[in-house]
Coordinates of C-alpha atoms and ligand atoms in Angstrom, one line a residue:
M1271 CA -4.4 -28.4 4.9
K1272 CA -0.8 -29.8 6.7
K1273 CA 1.6 -27.3 5.2
I1274 CA 1.4 -24.0 3.9
A1275 CA 4.0 -20.8 2.9
V1276 CA 4.1 -17.7 2.9
L1277 CA 5.8 -14.8 1.0
T1278 CA 5.7 -10.9 0.1
S1279 CA 6.0 -9.4 -2.9
G1280 CA 6.4 -6.2 -4.6
G1281 CA 7.1 -2.8 -2.9
D1282 CA 7.5 -3.7 1.1
A1283 CA 4.8 -2.0 3.2
P1284 CA 4.7 -1.8 7.3
G1285 CA 2.5 -4.3 8.7
M1286 CA 3.7 -6.9 6.4
N1287 CA 5.6 -8.5 9.2
A1288 CA 2.8 -8.4 11.7
A1289 CA 1.2 -10.4 8.6
I1290 CA 3.8 -12.9 8.5
R1291 CA 4.1 -13.2 12.5
A1292 CA 0.5 -13.8 12.5
V1293 CA 0.5 -16.7 9.6
V1294 CA 3.4 -18.3 11.2
R1295 CA 1.9 -18.3 14.7
Y1296 CA -1.9 -19.2 14.2
G1297 CA -0.9 -21.9 11.4
I1298 CA 1.6 -23.7 13.7
F1299 CA -1.5 -23.3 16.3
A1300 CA -3.7 -24.8 14.3
G1301 CA -1.3 -28.1 13.5
M1302 CA 0.3 -26.7 10.2
E1303 CA 4.0 -26.3 9.2
V1304 CA 5.0 -22.8 7.7
M1305 CA 7.4 -22.4 5.4
G1306 CA 8.4 -19.0 4.5
V1307 CA 9.6 -17.7 1.0
E1308 CA 12.1 -15.4 0.3
R1309 CA 12.6 -12.3 -1.9
G1310 CA 8.6 -13.1 -3.3
Y1311 CA 8.2 -14.7 -7.2
A1312 CA 11.6 -14.7 -7.3
G1313 CA 12.5 -16.5 -4.4
L1314 CA 10.0 -19.2 -4.8
L1315 CA 11.4 -20.0 -8.4
E1316 CA 14.8 -20.4 -7.2
G1317 CA 13.2 -22.7 -4.2
K1318 CA 14.3 -20.1 -1.3
L1319 CA 11.9 -22.0 1.1
T1320 CA 12.8 -22.5 4.8
N1321 CA 10.7 -23.7 7.7
M1322 CA 9.5 -21.0 9.8
N1323 CA 8.9 -21.6 13.6
M1324 CA 7.5 -19.6 16.8
R1325 CA 10.8 -18.0 17.4
S1326 CA 11.3 -17.2 13.6
V1327 CA 8.9 -14.2 13.9
S1328 CA 10.2 -13.0 17.4
D1329 CA 10.5 -9.1 18.1
I1330 CA 9.4 -8.4 14.5
I1331 CA 5.7 -6.7 14.7
Q1332 CA 6.9 -3.1 15.6
R1333 CA 9.7 -3.2 12.2
G1334 CA 9.0 -1.7 9.0
G1335 CA 10.0 -3.7 5.2
T1336 CA 9.5 -7.4 5.6
I1337 CA 12.1 -9.9 7.4
L1338 CA 10.9 -12.3 4.1
R1339 CA 12.5 -9.7 2.1
T1340 CA 10.7 -8.9 -1.5
A1341 CA 11.3 -8.6 -5.3
R1342 CA 9.7 -7.7 -8.5
C1343 CA 10.0 -10.7 -10.5
L1344 CA 9.1 -10.6 -14.5
E1345 CA 9.3 -14.3 -15.1
M1346 CA 6.0 -14.7 -12.7
K1347 CA 4.5 -12.7 -15.3
E1348 CA 5.3 -15.6 -17.9
K1349 CA 3.3 -19.3 -17.7
A1350 CA 6.6 -20.8 -17.8
G1351 CA 7.7 -19.0 -14.8
Q1352 CA 4.1 -19.8 -13.0
E1353 CA 4.6 -23.2 -13.7
K1354 CA 8.1 -23.1 -12.4
A1355 CA 6.6 -21.5 -9.2
L1356 CA 4.1 -24.3 -8.9
A1357 CA 6.5 -27.2 -9.3
Q1358 CA 8.5 -25.6 -6.4
L1359 CA 5.6 -25.4 -4.3
V1360 CA 4.8 -29.3 -4.7
A1361 CA 8.5 -30.3 -4.6
H1362 CA 8.6 -28.7 -1.0
G1363 CA 5.2 -30.3 0.0
V1364 CA 3.4 -27.2 0.4
E1365 CA -0.4 -27.2 -0.2
G1366 CA -1.3 -23.5 0.3
L1367 CA 0.1 -20.3 -0.4
I1368 CA -0.3 -16.8 1.3
V1369 CA 0.8 -13.8 -1.0
I1370 CA 1.1 -10.4 0.8
G1371 CA 1.3 -7.8 -1.6
G1372 CA -0.5 -5.5 -4.3
D1373 CA -2.3 -6.0 -7.4
G1374 CA 0.8 -7.1 -9.5
S1375 CA 1.8 -9.7 -6.4
F1376 CA -2.2 -10.5 -6.5
M1377 CA -2.0 -11.6 -10.5
G1378 CA 0.8 -14.0 -9.5
A1379 CA -1.3 -15.9 -6.9
K1380 CA -4.2 -15.5 -9.5
A1381 CA -2.1 -17.4 -12.2
L1382 CA -1.3 -20.2 -9.2
S1383 CA -5.0 -20.7 -8.0
E1384 CA -5.9 -21.0 -12.0
L1385 CA -3.2 -23.8 -12.2
G1386 CA -4.7 -25.5 -9.2
F1387 CA -3.0 -24.5 -6.4
P1388 CA -4.9 -22.9 -3.6
S1389 CA -3.7 -19.1 -2.8
I1390 CA -4.9 -16.5 -0.7
G1391 CA -3.9 -12.8 -0.7
I1392 CA -3.4 -10.0 2.0
P1393 CA -3.2 -6.7 0.7
G1394 CA 0.3 -5.0 1.1
T1395 CA 1.0 -1.7 -0.4
I1396 CA 1.2 1.7 0.8
D1397 CA -0.4 2.8 -2.3
N1398 CA -4.3 1.7 -0.7
D1399 CA -5.0 1.2 -5.0
L1400 CA -6.6 -2.0 -4.2
A1401 CA -11.1 -1.4 -5.2
Y1402 CA -11.9 -4.5 -3.1
T1403 CA -10.6 -3.3 0.3
D1404 CA -11.3 -0.1 2.6
Y1405 CA -7.5 0.0 3.3
T1406 CA -4.1 -2.4 2.8
L1407 CA -1.2 -3.0 4.8
G1408 CA 1.0 0.0 5.2
F1409 CA -1.4 2.6 4.0
D1410 CA -1.8 3.9 7.6
T1411 CA 2.0 4.2 8.5
A1412 CA 2.6 6.0 5.2
C1413 CA -0.3 8.8 5.7
N1414 CA 0.8 9.2 9.3
T1415 CA 4.7 9.2 8.1
I1416 CA 3.4 12.1 5.3
L1417 CA 1.8 14.2 8.2
D1418 CA 4.8 14.3 10.1
A1419 CA 6.9 15.3 6.8
I1420 CA 4.0 18.0 6.3
N1421 CA 4.0 19.4 10.0
K1422 CA 8.1 20.2 9.7
I1423 CA 7.5 21.5 5.8
R1424 CA 5.1 23.8 7.3
D1425 CA 7.4 25.2 10.3
T1426 CA 9.4 26.5 7.3
M1427 CA 7.0 27.6 4.8
S1428 CA 5.4 29.6 7.2
S1429 CA 8.1 31.0 8.9
H1430 CA 9.2 32.6 5.2
D1431 CA 5.9 33.0 3.7
R1432 CA 6.1 30.3 1.1
V1433 CA 4.2 27.5 -0.9
S1434 CA 5.6 23.6 -0.4
I1435 CA 4.6 21.2 -3.4
V1436 CA 5.1 18.1 -1.6
E1437 CA 5.2 14.8 -3.9
V1438 CA 3.9 11.8 -2.6
M1439 CA 3.6 8.0 -3.8
G1440 CA 1.1 5.8 -4.7
R1441 CA 1.5 5.3 -8.5
N1442 CA -1.5 5.7 -10.3
C1443 CA -3.7 6.1 -7.2
G1444 CA -4.6 9.4 -5.3
D1445 CA -5.3 8.1 -1.9
L1446 CA -1.8 8.8 0.1
A1447 CA -2.5 12.8 -1.0
L1448 CA -5.8 13.1 -0.2
Y1449 CA -5.8 11.3 2.9
A1450 CA -2.6 12.7 4.4
G1451 CA -3.7 16.0 2.5
L1452 CA -6.8 16.3 4.4
G1453 CA -5.1 15.3 7.8
G1454 CA -2.2 17.5 7.0
G1455 CA -4.6 20.7 6.1
A1456 CA -3.3 21.0 2.5
E1457 CA -4.5 24.0 1.0
V1458 CA -4.3 21.8 -2.2
I1459 CA -4.8 18.2 -2.9
I1460 CA -3.6 17.3 -6.5
V1461 CA -4.3 13.8 -8.1
P1462 CA -4.5 11.9 -11.1
E1463 CA -8.3 10.7 -10.8
H1464 CA -9.7 14.3 -10.2
K1465 CA -7.9 16.6 -12.9
I1466 CA -7.5 20.0 -11.4
D1467 CA -6.3 22.9 -13.6
I1468 CA -3.3 24.8 -12.8
D1469 CA -5.2 28.3 -13.0
R1470 CA -7.4 26.8 -10.1
V1471 CA -4.6 25.8 -7.9
C1472 CA -2.8 29.1 -8.1
E1473 CA -6.1 31.1 -7.7
R1474 CA -6.6 28.8 -4.6
L1475 CA -3.0 29.6 -3.0
E1476 CA -3.3 33.1 -3.6
A1477 CA -7.1 33.4 -2.2
S1478 CA -5.5 31.7 1.1
K1479 CA -2.7 33.9 1.4
Q1480 CA -5.2 36.9 1.2
R1481 CA -7.0 35.0 3.9
G1482 CA -3.8 35.8 6.1
K1483 CA -2.3 32.1 5.9
H1484 CA 1.3 32.8 6.0
S1485 CA 2.2 29.2 4.4
G1486 CA 0.9 26.8 1.9
I1487 CA 1.1 23.4 1.1
V1488 CA 0.4 21.6 -2.0
L1489 CA 0.1 17.8 -1.6
L1490 CA 0.6 16.0 -4.9
A1491 CA 0.7 12.8 -5.8
E1492 CA 2.8 11.3 -7.9
G1493 CA 0.9 10.0 -10.4
A1494 CA -0.2 13.8 -11.0
G1495 CA 3.2 15.0 -12.2
S1496 CA 6.2 15.9 -11.1
A1497 CA 6.8 18.6 -7.8
A1498 CA 9.5 20.2 -9.4
D1499 CA 7.4 21.1 -12.9
W1500 CA 4.2 22.1 -10.5
A1501 CA 6.8 24.4 -8.5
E1502 CA 8.0 26.3 -11.1
Q1503 CA 4.6 26.8 -13.3
I1504 CA 3.1 28.2 -9.8
G1505 CA 5.9 30.2 -9.2
K1506 CA 5.9 31.8 -12.6
R1507 CA 2.1 32.6 -12.8
T1508 CA 1.6 33.7 -8.9
G1509 CA 4.8 35.3 -7.9
L1510 CA 4.9 33.0 -4.7
S1511 CA 7.8 31.6 -3.3
V1512 CA 7.3 28.1 -4.0
R1513 CA 9.9 25.1 -2.8
S1514 CA 9.3 21.5 -3.8
T1515 CA 9.9 18.3 -1.9
V1516 CA 9.9 14.7 -3.0
L1517 CA 8.9 12.4 -0.1
G1518 CA 10.5 9.2 -1.6
H1519 CA 11.2 5.9 -0.2
L1520 CA 10.9 7.5 3.3
Q1521 CA 7.2 7.0 3.1
R1522 CA 7.5 3.0 2.6
G1523 CA 9.9 2.5 5.6
G1524 CA 9.3 2.7 9.3
S1525 CA 7.5 1.1 12.5
P1526 CA 3.7 0.4 11.7
S1527 CA 1.0 2.3 13.0
M1528 CA -1.4 0.7 15.6
K1529 CA -3.5 0.2 12.5
D1530 CA -1.6 -1.5 10.4
R1531 CA -0.1 -4.1 13.3
F1532 CA -3.8 -4.6 13.9
L1533 CA -4.8 -5.1 10.4
G1534 CA -1.7 -7.2 9.6
T1535 CA -2.3 -9.4 12.6
S1536 CA -6.1 -10.2 12.0
M1537 CA -5.4 -10.4 8.3
G1538 CA -3.1 -12.9 8.6
V1539 CA -5.4 -15.0 11.0
Y1540 CA -7.9 -14.8 8.5
A1541 CA -5.9 -16.0 5.7
V1542 CA -4.8 -19.2 7.3
K1543 CA -8.3 -19.9 8.6
L1544 CA -9.7 -20.0 5.1
L1545 CA -7.3 -22.5 3.9
E1546 CA -7.7 -24.5 7.2
R1547 CA -11.5 -24.4 6.4
G1548 CA -10.7 -25.7 2.7
V1549 CA -11.4 -22.5 1.3
S1550 CA -9.0 -20.9 -1.2
N1551 CA -8.5 -18.5 -4.2
R1552 CA -9.8 -15.4 -2.2
V1553 CA -8.4 -12.1 -1.3
V1554 CA -8.7 -10.8 2.3
G1555 CA -10.1 -7.3 2.9
I1556 CA -11.5 -5.1 5.2
R1557 CA -15.2 -3.1 4.3
D1558 CA -17.0 -1.2 6.8
N1559 CA -14.2 -1.7 9.6
K1560 CA -15.0 -5.9 9.2
L1561 CA -12.3 -8.3 7.5
Y1562 CA -14.2 -10.0 4.6
D1563 CA -12.8 -12.1 1.7
E1564 CA -13.5 -11.7 -2.0
D1565 CA -13.0 -14.2 -5.0
I1566 CA -9.5 -13.4 -6.1
V1567 CA -10.2 -12.9 -9.7
T1568 CA -13.6 -10.9 -9.0
A1569 CA -10.8 -8.6 -6.8
C1570 CA -8.2 -8.3 -9.7
R1571 CA -11.0 -7.0 -12.1
M1572 CA -13.0 -4.6 -10.0
K1573 CA -11.4 -0.8 -10.5
K1574 CA -11.1 1.2 -7.5
K1575 CA -13.4 4.4 -7.2
F1576 CA -12.1 8.0 -6.1
D1577 CA -13.6 9.5 -3.0
V1578 CA -14.7 12.7 -4.9
E1579 CA -16.8 13.6 -1.6
L1580 CA -14.1 13.4 0.5
Y1581 CA -11.8 15.3 -1.9
N1582 CA -14.0 18.3 -2.0
M1583 CA -14.6 18.0 1.8
A1584 CA -10.6 18.7 2.1
A1585 CA -10.9 21.6 -0.4
V1586 CA -13.3 23.4 2.4
V1587 CA -12.2 22.7 5.4
A1588 CA -8.4 23.6 4.5
R1589 CA -9.0 27.7 3.3
Ligands
ADP2220 P1 2.5 -4.9 -6.2 O1 2.2 -6.1 -6.0 O2 2.9 -3.8 -5.0 O3 1.6 -4.3 -7.5 P2 4.0 -5.4 -8.5 O4 3.1 -4.7 -9.6 O5 5.5 -5.0 -8.9 O6 4.2 -4.9 -7.2 O7 4.2 -6.6 -8.9 C1 5.0 -7.9 -8.1 C2 5.4 -9.0 -8.4 O8 4.1 -9.6 -8.7 C3 5.8 -9.0 -9.9 O9 7.2 -8.6 -10.1 C4 5.6 -10.3 -10.7 O10 6.5 -11.0 -10.2 C5 4.4 -10.3 -10.2 N1 3.2 -10.2 -10.9 C6 3.1 -9.4 -11.1 N2 2.2 -8.8 -12.7 C7 1.8 -10.2 -13.0 C8 0.8 -10.9 -13.5 N3 0.1 -10.4 -14.5 N4 1.0 -12.0 -13.7 C9 1.7 -12.8 -12.9 N5 2.4 -12.3 -11.6 C10 2.7 -10.9 -11.8
F6P2221 O1 3.7 0.7 -4.8 C1 4.4 0.8 -3.8 C2 5.6 1.8 -4.3 O2 6.3 2.8 -3.4 C3 4.7 3.2 -5.0 O3 4.5 4.2 -4.4 C4 5.6 3.8 -6.2 O4 5.2 4.0 -7.1 C5 6.9 2.8 -6.3 O5 6.5 1.7 -5.6 C6 8.4 2.5 -6.2 O6 8.8 1.9 -6.6 P1 10.7 1.3 -6.5 O7 10.4 1.2 -5.1 O8 10.6 0.4 -6.9 O9 11.1 2.5 -6.7

């Protein structure tokens, strides 16, 4: 394979730049030409492909976001859009495509591979909602950003004897709330995958106050309702002083953690090596600390399992 292209799609995630850098530099090292596609599938459909060189990816490993920029593109969901994308790749002489993004972006890569175009996916989303891999790029950095926010909120909550409902992202996946809740000592974690009754939440907060705590943190995944609603209901039922904070897009930006730089770099190299060996229509993942690749169709079909054991453990140690 002599010419490949790379794009980022869907929500940006810290670590995407590390992956782009690795794809470009390893690709050139392996004797390939590497093109960068601007703004995901939207840019691909418009033919926004440019040649990348060693210097195009200088000084980016430490930066959040994606230098290629990203977009959500409805046209790519339709057959006509997918055929247009294929035509652009062929017109630019590209022989293989690396897509960095989440499950939606992988559907686009899957469509291209079904049209016969060699495609590889790298998981890039803060949500950690892909079943075939233990971690996605950006998840670790977002967890650390949430931990930093919890630390600050905790200072104020404990000074005022208050409870804070902190709403985090994740779409329908509770992993950001689960992992950051465990690491931040949240008294209650609320996720869409494992329902908890509001009476139980109130009981837990009241019991923790009785045990002498001056603050409470409830980490709420956005897929399990709004922080304002939970705060209002908990306040009414318990009489506790409750506040709510929605962390929002703060969670998507920032300099990637060591883990995300490592994952981005090693997954980027792994993806190019697959294409180099003539292997395609795969997605790169990490299982039990080891990189591996999975068939793209199988990966898109897999349903993620929520880690109930971890959830229960977090509840036991945050008393
Ligand atoms: P993420 O990749 O983070 O899950 P989205 O779900 O927004 O983000 O998907 C990103 C883009 O991937 C969409 O805007 C669209 O261009 C493409 N995409 C999503 N679903 C499909 C699909 N079923 N078929 C083809 N392309 C898709
Ligand atoms: O998929 C990443 C994510 O940040 C989700 O956690 C969140 O629900 C969504 O994207 C927000 O999308 P937008 O940036 O388009 O508002």
